[in-house]
């Protein structure tokens, strides 16, 4: 993780900034509040850099917190529900490696998105009956969704999505266990490194920042809204060990911090939880958290599919 000291307390106006040679968008992918749609997909206004856009989506059901007995029950259910209990379905699905460092208000929920690629007739599309995250936290049937996406060179993009309530002690995992119909075996698959922790709601720059999850297609230069009271920013912390902020500046007129982000590490996708150290109009210093930002999920290319398939 690399945090950057702001190189100045002001930056050129939005009109004076050079036009970026890409059309990236920060999109709100989850929210507990209802907000308006504001997406600049191919033509950012005034030739501007990526801007935090908002797209509300209803929260999914909370993930059930299960004991080891419940995990056993998942496997038992899978076996009893199978038409051929003697067969163990085979899955060759390959999951993306995601570096996710997620900080949300204590007691909040977070939408997990596990990207994978698999053959069109793989068991994961129809026979997945449970997901095990830890010894006492699992996702039972009905509380997760398996979605099918585009095909490329014999493999199909897919994702497993579910919402997890962040435990008071936090949650971290590098693998997830998959339970298939017809098998009592929990198959562990690597998914990168996920860390979810809670923080006081007052630590966030706004109530929305504590409720929202925004996304950008790749590591690039982006603008982050900050409180109106921010007079200067001393430090921008990307909030990820695999994202670096090379250049950071504050535009006091538009109340935004512009950060030039660079991705590090051998990961397919990333989630960061930025924070800033700033001084307000009265001269007091503060630290504030911004909304978590997912990187890469909104723009999966054929090259991404082939890289994930080769893991």
PDB file of C-alpha atoms in Angstrom:
ATOM      1  CA  UNK A   1       0.000   0.000   0.000  1.00  0.00           C
ATOM      2  CA  UNK A   2       1.299   3.437  -0.824  1.00  0.00           C
ATOM      3  CA  UNK A   3      -0.113   6.650   0.550  1.00  0.00           C
ATOM      4  CA  UNK A   4       0.710   9.975  -1.052  1.00  0.00           C
ATOM      5  CA  UNK A   5       1.232  13.423   0.292  1.00  0.00           C
ATOM      6  CA  UNK A   6      -0.781  15.993  -1.601  1.00  0.00           C
ATOM      7  CA  UNK A   7       1.601  18.093  -3.671  1.00  0.00           C
ATOM      8  CA  UNK A   8      -0.473  21.234  -3.448  1.00  0.00           C
ATOM      9  CA  UNK A   9      -3.657  22.545  -1.946  1.00  0.00           C
ATOM     10  CA  UNK A  10      -5.202  23.439  -5.257  1.00  0.00           C
ATOM     11  CA  UNK A  11      -5.168  22.224  -8.832  1.00  0.00           C
ATOM     12  CA  UNK A  12      -6.170  23.627 -12.219  1.00  0.00           C
ATOM     13  CA  UNK A  13      -9.864  24.091 -12.725  1.00  0.00           C
ATOM     14  CA  UNK A  14     -11.849  21.255 -14.272  1.00  0.00           C
ATOM     15  CA  UNK A  15     -12.067  23.221 -17.517  1.00  0.00           C
ATOM     16  CA  UNK A  16      -8.258  23.618 -17.692  1.00  0.00           C
ATOM     17  CA  UNK A  17      -7.390  19.966 -17.140  1.00  0.00           C
ATOM     18  CA  UNK A  18      -6.141  18.026 -20.166  1.00  0.00           C
ATOM     19  CA  UNK A  19      -8.597  15.639 -21.773  1.00  0.00           C
ATOM     20  CA  UNK A  20      -7.864  12.075 -20.716  1.00  0.00           C
ATOM     21  CA  UNK A  21      -7.177   9.478 -23.413  1.00  0.00           C
ATOM     22  CA  UNK A  22      -9.647   7.028 -21.948  1.00  0.00           C
ATOM     23  CA  UNK A  23     -13.323   6.924 -21.022  1.00  0.00           C
ATOM     24  CA  UNK A  24     -13.299   5.547 -17.497  1.00  0.00           C
ATOM     25  CA  UNK A  25     -16.159   5.798 -15.078  1.00  0.00           C
ATOM     26  CA  UNK A  26     -16.513   5.441 -11.360  1.00  0.00           C
ATOM     27  CA  UNK A  27     -19.935   3.800 -10.952  1.00  0.00           C
ATOM     28  CA  UNK A  28     -21.835   3.277  -7.749  1.00  0.00           C
ATOM     29  CA  UNK A  29     -22.484  -0.472  -7.693  1.00  0.00           C
ATOM     30  CA  UNK A  30     -24.225  -0.780  -4.345  1.00  0.00           C
ATOM     31  CA  UNK A  31     -25.970   1.549  -1.969  1.00  0.00           C
ATOM     32  CA  UNK A  32     -28.241   1.508   1.043  1.00  0.00           C
ATOM     33  CA  UNK A  33     -29.737   4.778  -0.111  1.00  0.00           C
ATOM     34  CA  UNK A  34     -31.656   5.738  -3.227  1.00  0.00           C
ATOM     35  CA  UNK A  35     -29.636   8.020  -5.467  1.00  0.00           C
ATOM     36  CA  UNK A  36     -29.870   9.223  -9.018  1.00  0.00           C
ATOM     37  CA  UNK A  37     -28.213   7.705 -12.049  1.00  0.00           C
ATOM     38  CA  UNK A  38     -25.223   9.678 -13.330  1.00  0.00           C
ATOM     39  CA  UNK A  39     -22.955   7.753 -15.686  1.00  0.00           C
ATOM     40  CA  UNK A  40     -20.422   9.139 -18.152  1.00  0.00           C
ATOM     41  CA  UNK A  41     -19.614   6.064 -20.213  1.00  0.00           C
ATOM     42  CA  UNK A  42     -17.927   7.450 -23.319  1.00  0.00           C
ATOM     43  CA  UNK A  43     -18.123  11.216 -23.176  1.00  0.00           C
ATOM     44  CA  UNK A  44     -17.100  12.695 -19.799  1.00  0.00           C
ATOM     45  CA  UNK A  45     -18.450  16.250 -19.544  1.00  0.00           C
ATOM     46  CA  UNK A  46     -15.992  19.005 -20.407  1.00  0.00           C
ATOM     47  CA  UNK A  47     -13.322  16.425 -21.231  1.00  0.00           C
ATOM     48  CA  UNK A  48     -12.975  15.677 -17.548  1.00  0.00           C
ATOM     49  CA  UNK A  49     -11.380  12.779 -15.731  1.00  0.00           C
ATOM     50  CA  UNK A  50     -13.400   9.945 -14.219  1.00  0.00           C
ATOM     51  CA  UNK A  51     -15.994  11.116 -11.761  1.00  0.00           C
ATOM     52  CA  UNK A  52     -17.794   9.234  -9.044  1.00  0.00           C
ATOM     53  CA  UNK A  53     -21.100   8.240 -10.618  1.00  0.00           C
ATOM     54  CA  UNK A  54     -24.091   6.807  -8.874  1.00  0.00           C
ATOM     55  CA  UNK A  55     -26.254   3.832  -9.774  1.00  0.00           C
ATOM     56  CA  UNK A  56     -28.385   2.513  -6.956  1.00  0.00           C
ATOM     57  CA  UNK A  57     -29.173  -1.189  -6.564  1.00  0.00           C
ATOM     58  CA  UNK A  58     -31.237  -2.960  -3.912  1.00  0.00           C
ATOM     59  CA  UNK A  59     -29.245  -4.820  -1.322  1.00  0.00           C
ATOM     60  CA  UNK A  60     -29.363  -8.582  -1.424  1.00  0.00           C
ATOM     61  CA  UNK A  61     -30.420 -10.652   1.545  1.00  0.00           C
ATOM     62  CA  UNK A  62     -27.970 -10.850   4.412  1.00  0.00           C
ATOM     63  CA  UNK A  63     -25.709 -13.860   4.436  1.00  0.00           C
ATOM     64  CA  UNK A  64     -26.622 -16.269   7.213  1.00  0.00           C
ATOM     65  CA  UNK A  65     -24.011 -16.864   9.865  1.00  0.00           C
ATOM     66  CA  UNK A  66     -23.784 -20.609  10.322  1.00  0.00           C
ATOM     67  CA  UNK A  67     -22.069 -22.930  12.774  1.00  0.00           C
ATOM     68  CA  UNK A  68     -19.995 -25.935  11.752  1.00  0.00           C
ATOM     69  CA  UNK A  69     -23.192 -27.956  12.097  1.00  0.00           C
ATOM     70  CA  UNK A  70     -24.792 -25.714   9.477  1.00  0.00           C
ATOM     71  CA  UNK A  71     -21.863 -26.263   7.133  1.00  0.00           C
ATOM     72  CA  UNK A  72     -22.341 -30.006   7.541  1.00  0.00           C
ATOM     73  CA  UNK A  73     -26.044 -29.493   6.850  1.00  0.00           C
ATOM     74  CA  UNK A  74     -25.169 -27.756   3.566  1.00  0.00           C
ATOM     75  CA  UNK A  75     -23.244 -30.805   2.432  1.00  0.00           C
ATOM     76  CA  UNK A  76     -26.009 -33.156   3.602  1.00  0.00           C
ATOM     77  CA  UNK A  77     -28.606 -31.105   1.736  1.00  0.00           C
ATOM     78  CA  UNK A  78     -26.498 -31.239  -1.421  1.00  0.00           C
ATOM     79  CA  UNK A  79     -26.254 -35.036  -1.231  1.00  0.00           C
ATOM     80  CA  UNK A  80     -29.940 -35.590  -0.523  1.00  0.00           C
ATOM     81  CA  UNK A  81     -31.022 -33.183  -3.257  1.00  0.00           C
ATOM     82  CA  UNK A  82     -28.996 -34.869  -5.965  1.00  0.00           C
ATOM     83  CA  UNK A  83     -30.649 -37.145  -8.496  1.00  0.00           C
ATOM     84  CA  UNK A  84     -27.460 -39.249  -8.557  1.00  0.00           C
ATOM     85  CA  UNK A  85     -26.126 -39.242  -4.984  1.00  0.00           C
ATOM     86  CA  UNK A  86     -23.291 -41.573  -5.938  1.00  0.00           C
ATOM     87  CA  UNK A  87     -21.792 -39.108  -8.397  1.00  0.00           C
ATOM     88  CA  UNK A  88     -19.503 -36.231  -7.538  1.00  0.00           C
ATOM     89  CA  UNK A  89     -20.025 -33.407 -10.026  1.00  0.00           C
ATOM     90  CA  UNK A  90     -16.805 -32.162 -11.528  1.00  0.00           C
ATOM     91  CA  UNK A  91     -16.107 -28.453 -11.891  1.00  0.00           C
ATOM     92  CA  UNK A  92     -13.123 -26.942 -13.632  1.00  0.00           C
ATOM     93  CA  UNK A  93     -14.150 -23.353 -12.923  1.00  0.00           C
ATOM     94  CA  UNK A  94     -11.191 -21.043 -12.418  1.00  0.00           C
ATOM     95  CA  UNK A  95     -11.710 -18.053 -10.125  1.00  0.00           C
ATOM     96  CA  UNK A  96     -10.157 -14.621 -10.499  1.00  0.00           C
ATOM     97  CA  UNK A  97      -7.627 -13.422  -7.951  1.00  0.00           C
ATOM     98  CA  UNK A  98      -8.986 -10.326  -6.216  1.00  0.00           C
ATOM     99  CA  UNK A  99      -7.082  -8.109  -3.794  1.00  0.00           C
ATOM    100  CA  UNK A 100      -9.883  -6.649  -1.664  1.00  0.00           C
ATOM    101  CA  UNK A 101      -9.336  -4.439   1.372  1.00  0.00           C
ATOM    102  CA  UNK A 102     -12.787  -3.330   2.447  1.00  0.00           C
ATOM    103  CA  UNK A 103     -13.670  -0.986   5.303  1.00  0.00           C
ATOM    104  CA  UNK A 104     -17.341  -0.243   5.953  1.00  0.00           C
ATOM    105  CA  UNK A 105     -19.240   1.131   8.962  1.00  0.00           C
ATOM    106  CA  UNK A 106     -19.515  -1.337  11.812  1.00  0.00           C
ATOM    107  CA  UNK A 107     -22.553  -3.562  11.310  1.00  0.00           C
ATOM    108  CA  UNK A 108     -22.802  -2.797   7.587  1.00  0.00           C
ATOM    109  CA  UNK A 109     -23.038  -5.299   4.741  1.00  0.00           C
ATOM    110  CA  UNK A 110     -20.918  -5.671   1.624  1.00  0.00           C
ATOM    111  CA  UNK A 111     -21.740  -7.228  -1.792  1.00  0.00           C
ATOM    112  CA  UNK A 112     -19.135  -9.894  -2.595  1.00  0.00           C
ATOM    113  CA  UNK A 113     -18.515 -10.524  -6.310  1.00  0.00           C
ATOM    114  CA  UNK A 114     -16.406 -13.592  -7.189  1.00  0.00           C
ATOM    115  CA  UNK A 115     -15.546 -13.623 -10.894  1.00  0.00           C
ATOM    116  CA  UNK A 116     -14.762 -16.964 -12.569  1.00  0.00           C
ATOM    117  CA  UNK A 117     -14.549 -18.620 -15.978  1.00  0.00           C
ATOM    118  CA  UNK A 118     -15.859 -22.108 -16.773  1.00  0.00           C
ATOM    119  CA  UNK A 119     -16.951 -24.289 -19.644  1.00  0.00           C
ATOM    120  CA  UNK A 120     -20.559 -23.919 -20.779  1.00  0.00           C
ATOM    121  CA  UNK A 121     -21.661 -27.226 -19.215  1.00  0.00           C
ATOM    122  CA  UNK A 122     -19.658 -26.929 -15.982  1.00  0.00           C
ATOM    123  CA  UNK A 123     -21.366 -28.022 -12.768  1.00  0.00           C
ATOM    124  CA  UNK A 124     -20.978 -24.574 -11.237  1.00  0.00           C
ATOM    125  CA  UNK A 125     -23.815 -23.175 -13.360  1.00  0.00           C
ATOM    126  CA  UNK A 126     -26.519 -25.501 -12.023  1.00  0.00           C
ATOM    127  CA  UNK A 127     -25.195 -27.649  -9.169  1.00  0.00           C
ATOM    128  CA  UNK A 128     -23.607 -25.200  -6.746  1.00  0.00           C
ATOM    129  CA  UNK A 129     -25.534 -25.498  -3.457  1.00  0.00           C
ATOM    130  CA  UNK A 130     -23.399 -23.687  -0.882  1.00  0.00           C
ATOM    131  CA  UNK A 131     -20.348 -21.482  -0.263  1.00  0.00           C
ATOM    132  CA  UNK A 132     -18.122 -21.724   2.821  1.00  0.00           C
ATOM    133  CA  UNK A 133     -16.146 -18.618   3.812  1.00  0.00           C
ATOM    134  CA  UNK A 134     -14.862 -19.714   7.216  1.00  0.00           C
ATOM    135  CA  UNK A 135     -15.486 -22.259   9.959  1.00  0.00           C
ATOM    136  CA  UNK A 136     -18.591 -20.405  11.112  1.00  0.00           C
ATOM    137  CA  UNK A 137     -19.700 -18.389   8.091  1.00  0.00           C
ATOM    138  CA  UNK A 138     -21.358 -19.934   5.044  1.00  0.00           C
ATOM    139  CA  UNK A 139     -23.793 -18.945   2.328  1.00  0.00           C
ATOM    140  CA  UNK A 140     -26.702 -21.400   2.025  1.00  0.00           C
ATOM    141  CA  UNK A 141     -28.838 -22.158  -1.051  1.00  0.00           C
ATOM    142  CA  UNK A 142     -30.989 -19.200  -2.051  1.00  0.00           C
ATOM    143  CA  UNK A 143     -28.645 -16.564  -0.623  1.00  0.00           C
ATOM    144  CA  UNK A 144     -26.242 -16.414  -3.559  1.00  0.00           C
ATOM    145  CA  UNK A 145     -26.584 -15.973  -7.309  1.00  0.00           C
ATOM    146  CA  UNK A 146     -24.576 -17.544 -10.124  1.00  0.00           C
ATOM    147  CA  UNK A 147     -24.712 -15.382 -13.253  1.00  0.00           C
ATOM    148  CA  UNK A 148     -23.550 -16.307 -16.749  1.00  0.00           C
ATOM    149  CA  UNK A 149     -21.785 -13.738 -18.931  1.00  0.00           C
ATOM    150  CA  UNK A 150     -19.973 -13.594 -22.263  1.00  0.00           C
ATOM    151  CA  UNK A 151     -18.146 -16.427 -24.048  1.00  0.00           C
ATOM    152  CA  UNK A 152     -14.613 -16.201 -25.383  1.00  0.00           C
ATOM    153  CA  UNK A 153     -12.423 -18.954 -26.862  1.00  0.00           C
ATOM    154  CA  UNK A 154     -14.327 -21.835 -25.302  1.00  0.00           C
ATOM    155  CA  UNK A 155     -14.808 -20.392 -21.818  1.00  0.00           C
ATOM    156  CA  UNK A 156     -17.676 -18.454 -20.286  1.00  0.00           C
ATOM    157  CA  UNK A 157     -17.446 -15.560 -17.873  1.00  0.00           C
ATOM    158  CA  UNK A 158     -19.463 -15.971 -14.687  1.00  0.00           C
ATOM    159  CA  UNK A 159     -19.754 -14.541 -11.219  1.00  0.00           C
ATOM    160  CA  UNK A 160     -21.024 -15.649  -7.855  1.00  0.00           C
ATOM    161  CA  UNK A 161     -22.585 -12.800  -5.886  1.00  0.00           C
ATOM    162  CA  UNK A 162     -23.835 -12.582  -2.320  1.00  0.00           C
ATOM    163  CA  UNK A 163     -23.987 -10.054   0.477  1.00  0.00           C
ATOM    164  CA  UNK A 164     -22.062 -10.593   3.688  1.00  0.00           C
ATOM    165  CA  UNK A 165     -22.660  -8.929   7.043  1.00  0.00           C
ATOM    166  CA  UNK A 166     -19.205  -7.924   8.291  1.00  0.00           C
ATOM    167  CA  UNK A 167     -18.643  -9.620  11.686  1.00  0.00           C
ATOM    168  CA  UNK A 168     -17.534  -7.437  14.644  1.00  0.00           C
ATOM    169  CA  UNK A 169     -14.118  -9.121  14.538  1.00  0.00           C
ATOM    170  CA  UNK A 170     -13.819  -8.723  10.769  1.00  0.00           C
ATOM    171  CA  UNK A 171     -13.518 -11.355   8.067  1.00  0.00           C
ATOM    172  CA  UNK A 172     -10.643 -12.451   5.852  1.00  0.00           C
ATOM    173  CA  UNK A 173     -10.219 -15.316   3.407  1.00  0.00           C
ATOM    174  CA  UNK A 174      -7.965 -16.412   0.552  1.00  0.00           C
ATOM    175  CA  UNK A 175     -10.055 -19.381  -0.552  1.00  0.00           C
ATOM    176  CA  UNK A 176     -13.759 -20.206  -0.563  1.00  0.00           C
ATOM    177  CA  UNK A 177     -15.303 -23.644  -0.211  1.00  0.00           C
ATOM    178  CA  UNK A 178     -17.758 -24.769  -2.868  1.00  0.00           C
ATOM    179  CA  UNK A 179     -20.427 -27.375  -2.111  1.00  0.00           C
ATOM    180  CA  UNK A 180     -22.020 -29.157  -5.085  1.00  0.00           C
ATOM    181  CA  UNK A 181     -25.161 -31.251  -5.335  1.00  0.00           C
ATOM    182  CA  UNK A 182     -24.344 -34.920  -5.076  1.00  0.00           C
ATOM    183  CA  UNK A 183     -21.201 -34.428  -3.003  1.00  0.00           C
ATOM    184  CA  UNK A 184     -20.425 -33.920   0.667  1.00  0.00           C
ATOM    185  CA  UNK A 185     -16.933 -32.654  -0.196  1.00  0.00           C
ATOM    186  CA  UNK A 186     -16.151 -28.969   0.267  1.00  0.00           C
ATOM    187  CA  UNK A 187     -13.913 -27.964  -2.645  1.00  0.00           C
ATOM    188  CA  UNK A 188     -11.528 -25.121  -1.785  1.00  0.00           C
ATOM    189  CA  UNK A 189     -10.705 -22.678  -4.589  1.00  0.00           C
ATOM    190  CA  UNK A 190      -8.280 -19.700  -4.381  1.00  0.00           C
ATOM    191  CA  UNK A 191      -9.859 -16.263  -4.846  1.00  0.00           C
ATOM    192  CA  UNK A 192      -6.994 -13.888  -3.986  1.00  0.00           C
ATOM    193  CA  UNK A 193      -7.050 -12.044  -0.688  1.00  0.00           C
ATOM    194  CA  UNK A 194     -10.208 -10.593   0.870  1.00  0.00           C
ATOM    195  CA  UNK A 195     -10.233  -8.538   4.086  1.00  0.00           C
ATOM    196  CA  UNK A 196     -13.409  -6.949   5.472  1.00  0.00           C
ATOM    197  CA  UNK A 197     -13.399  -4.827   8.621  1.00  0.00           C
ATOM    198  CA  UNK A 198     -15.762  -2.392  10.311  1.00  0.00           C
ATOM    199  CA  UNK A 199     -15.082   1.186  11.396  1.00  0.00           C
ATOM    200  CA  UNK A 200     -17.195   3.783  13.241  1.00  0.00           C
ATOM    201  CA  UNK A 201     -19.718   5.439  10.932  1.00  0.00           C
ATOM    202  CA  UNK A 202     -18.365   8.859  11.942  1.00  0.00           C
ATOM    203  CA  UNK A 203     -15.025   7.973  10.332  1.00  0.00           C
ATOM    204  CA  UNK A 204     -16.539   8.320   6.842  1.00  0.00           C
ATOM    205  CA  UNK A 205     -16.765  11.614   4.957  1.00  0.00           C
ATOM    206  CA  UNK A 206     -20.537  11.237   4.654  1.00  0.00           C
ATOM    207  CA  UNK A 207     -23.377   8.842   5.357  1.00  0.00           C
ATOM    208  CA  UNK A 208     -23.431   7.932   1.660  1.00  0.00           C
ATOM    209  CA  UNK A 209     -19.710   7.132   1.660  1.00  0.00           C
ATOM    210  CA  UNK A 210     -20.328   4.636   4.433  1.00  0.00           C
ATOM    211  CA  UNK A 211     -23.187   3.038   2.510  1.00  0.00           C
ATOM    212  CA  UNK A 212     -21.909   3.059  -1.063  1.00  0.00           C
ATOM    213  CA  UNK A 213     -19.546   0.955  -3.111  1.00  0.00           C
ATOM    214  CA  UNK A 214     -18.247   2.639  -6.267  1.00  0.00           C
ATOM    215  CA  UNK A 215     -16.298   1.156  -9.163  1.00  0.00           C
ATOM    216  CA  UNK A 216     -13.849   2.125 -11.886  1.00  0.00           C
ATOM    217  CA  UNK A 217     -12.782   0.021 -14.894  1.00  0.00           C
ATOM    218  CA  UNK A 218      -9.038   0.092 -14.158  1.00  0.00           C
ATOM    219  CA  UNK A 219      -6.315   1.917 -12.251  1.00  0.00           C
ATOM    220  CA  UNK A 220      -6.159   5.397 -13.742  1.00  0.00           C
ATOM    221  CA  UNK A 221      -6.671   9.006 -12.695  1.00  0.00           C
ATOM    222  CA  UNK A 222      -9.919   9.704 -10.868  1.00  0.00           C
ATOM    223  CA  UNK A 223     -11.614  12.431  -8.844  1.00  0.00           C
ATOM    224  CA  UNK A 224     -12.919  11.714  -5.345  1.00  0.00           C
ATOM    225  CA  UNK A 225     -15.440  14.062  -3.682  1.00  0.00           C
ATOM    226  CA  UNK A 226     -14.407  15.385  -0.269  1.00  0.00           C
ATOM    227  CA  UNK A 227     -16.266  17.482   2.351  1.00  0.00           C
ATOM    228  CA  UNK A 228     -16.765  21.170   1.606  1.00  0.00           C
ATOM    229  CA  UNK A 229     -14.870  22.040   4.797  1.00  0.00           C
ATOM    230  CA  UNK A 230     -11.593  20.563   3.479  1.00  0.00           C
ATOM    231  CA  UNK A 231      -9.063  23.373   3.174  1.00  0.00           C
ATOM    232  CA  UNK A 232      -5.989  21.236   2.487  1.00  0.00           C
ATOM    233  CA  UNK A 233      -5.165  17.546   2.230  1.00  0.00           C
ATOM    234  CA  UNK A 234      -1.976  16.235   3.820  1.00  0.00           C
ATOM    235  CA  UNK A 235      -2.224  12.582   2.743  1.00  0.00           C
ATOM    236  CA  UNK A 236      -4.242  10.319   0.440  1.00  0.00           C
ATOM    237  CA  UNK A 237      -4.143   6.652   1.432  1.00  0.00           C
ATOM    238  CA  UNK A 238      -5.481   4.307  -1.307  1.00  0.00           C
ATOM    239  CA  UNK A 239      -6.432   1.761   1.364  1.00  0.00           C
ATOM    240  CA  UNK A 240      -4.995  -1.230  -0.505  1.00  0.00           C
ATOM    241  CA  UNK A 241      -1.579  -2.933  -0.426  1.00  0.00           C
ATOM    242  CA  UNK A 242      -1.837  -3.351  -4.208  1.00  0.00           C
ATOM    243  CA  UNK A 243      -2.837   0.156  -5.320  1.00  0.00           C
ATOM    244  CA  UNK A 244      -0.417   3.085  -5.413  1.00  0.00           C
ATOM    245  CA  UNK A 245      -1.271   6.784  -5.634  1.00  0.00           C
ATOM    246  CA  UNK A 246       1.453   8.504  -7.690  1.00  0.00           C
ATOM    247  CA  UNK A 247       0.050  12.024  -7.970  1.00  0.00           C
ATOM    248  CA  UNK A 248      -2.530  13.615  -5.684  1.00  0.00           C
ATOM    249  CA  UNK A 249      -3.978  17.139  -5.752  1.00  0.00           C
ATOM    250  CA  UNK A 250      -6.894  19.008  -4.220  1.00  0.00           C
ATOM    251  CA  UNK A 251      -9.287  21.232  -6.149  1.00  0.00           C
ATOM    252  CA  UNK A 252     -10.805  23.335  -3.385  1.00  0.00           C
ATOM    253  CA  UNK A 253     -13.358  24.903  -5.736  1.00  0.00           C
ATOM    254  CA  UNK A 254     -14.948  21.617  -6.816  1.00  0.00           C
ATOM    255  CA  UNK A 255     -14.219  19.892  -3.466  1.00  0.00           C
ATOM    256  CA  UNK A 256     -12.459  16.956  -5.067  1.00  0.00           C
ATOM    257  CA  UNK A 257      -9.170  15.140  -4.624  1.00  0.00           C
ATOM    258  CA  UNK A 258      -7.620  13.938  -7.873  1.00  0.00           C
ATOM    259  CA  UNK A 259      -5.472  10.816  -7.549  1.00  0.00           C
ATOM    260  CA  UNK A 260      -3.403   9.080 -10.215  1.00  0.00           C
ATOM    261  CA  UNK A 261      -3.696   5.399  -9.306  1.00  0.00           C
ATOM    262  CA  UNK A 262      -1.418   2.536 -10.337  1.00  0.00           C
ATOM    263  CA  UNK A 263      -2.127  -1.164  -9.762  1.00  0.00           C
ATOM    264  CA  UNK A 264       0.495  -3.518  -8.336  1.00  0.00           C
ATOM    265  CA  UNK A 265       0.669  -7.262  -7.700  1.00  0.00           C
ATOM    266  CA  UNK A 266      -0.541 -10.282  -9.678  1.00  0.00           C
ATOM    267  CA  UNK A 267      -4.278  -9.746  -9.309  1.00  0.00           C
ATOM    268  CA  UNK A 268      -7.162  -9.627 -11.743  1.00  0.00           C
ATOM    269  CA  UNK A 269      -9.341  -7.230  -9.737  1.00  0.00           C
ATOM    270  CA  UNK A 270      -8.947  -4.984  -6.722  1.00  0.00           C
ATOM    271  CA  UNK A 271     -11.063  -3.264  -4.078  1.00  0.00           C
ATOM    272  CA  UNK A 272      -9.578  -0.374  -2.121  1.00  0.00           C
ATOM    273  CA  UNK A 273     -10.889   1.693   0.794  1.00  0.00           C
ATOM    274  CA  UNK A 274      -9.342   5.179   0.500  1.00  0.00           C
ATOM    275  CA  UNK A 275      -8.833   7.616   3.360  1.00  0.00           C
ATOM    276  CA  UNK A 276      -7.566  11.193   3.572  1.00  0.00           C
ATOM    277  CA  UNK A 277      -5.841  13.271   6.242  1.00  0.00           C
ATOM    278  CA  UNK A 278      -7.029  16.855   5.907  1.00  0.00           C
ATOM    279  CA  UNK A 279      -7.231  20.255   7.588  1.00  0.00           C
ATOM    280  CA  UNK A 280     -10.586  22.032   7.742  1.00  0.00           C
ATOM    281  CA  UNK A 281     -11.383  25.730   7.427  1.00  0.00           C
ATOM    282  CA  UNK A 282     -10.772  26.278  11.148  1.00  0.00           C
ATOM    283  CA  UNK A 283      -7.333  24.687  11.071  1.00  0.00           C
ATOM    284  CA  UNK A 284      -8.303  21.418  12.744  1.00  0.00           C
ATOM    285  CA  UNK A 285      -6.900  18.163  11.370  1.00  0.00           C
ATOM    286  CA  UNK A 286      -9.039  15.116  10.589  1.00  0.00           C
ATOM    287  CA  UNK A 287      -8.869  11.672   9.018  1.00  0.00           C
ATOM    288  CA  UNK A 288     -11.851  10.590   6.928  1.00  0.00           C
ATOM    289  CA  UNK A 289     -12.696   7.452   4.996  1.00  0.00           C
ATOM    290  CA  UNK A 290     -14.137   7.446   1.476  1.00  0.00           C
ATOM    291  CA  UNK A 291     -16.400   4.822  -0.068  1.00  0.00           C
ATOM    292  CA  UNK A 292     -14.721   1.530  -1.090  1.00  0.00           C
ATOM    293  CA  UNK A 293     -13.779   1.467  -4.774  1.00  0.00           C
ATOM    294  CA  UNK A 294     -13.797  -1.711  -6.889  1.00  0.00           C
ATOM    295  CA  UNK A 295     -11.356  -1.761  -9.804  1.00  0.00           C
ATOM    296  CA  UNK A 296     -11.789  -3.804 -12.970  1.00  0.00           C
ATOM    297  CA  UNK A 297     -15.158  -5.452 -12.338  1.00  0.00           C
ATOM    298  CA  UNK A 298     -16.981  -3.156 -14.774  1.00  0.00           C
ATOM    299  CA  UNK A 299     -14.695  -3.792 -17.758  1.00  0.00           C
ATOM    300  CA  UNK A 300     -13.749  -7.476 -18.072  1.00  0.00           C
ATOM    301  CA  UNK A 301     -11.943  -8.098 -21.369  1.00  0.00           C
ATOM    302  CA  UNK A 302     -11.258 -11.272 -23.373  1.00  0.00           C
ATOM    303  CA  UNK A 303      -7.656 -11.036 -22.183  1.00  0.00           C
ATOM    304  CA  UNK A 304      -8.919 -11.044 -18.584  1.00  0.00           C
ATOM    305  CA  UNK A 305     -10.935 -14.193 -19.300  1.00  0.00           C
ATOM    306  CA  UNK A 306      -7.959 -16.006 -20.761  1.00  0.00           C
ATOM    307  CA  UNK A 307      -5.699 -14.965 -17.882  1.00  0.00           C
ATOM    308  CA  UNK A 308      -8.240 -16.179 -15.302  1.00  0.00           C
ATOM    309  CA  UNK A 309      -8.736 -19.433 -17.226  1.00  0.00           C
ATOM    310  CA  UNK A 310      -4.995 -20.103 -17.187  1.00  0.00           C
ATOM    311  CA  UNK A 311      -4.662 -19.819 -13.404  1.00  0.00           C
TER     312      UNK A 311
END
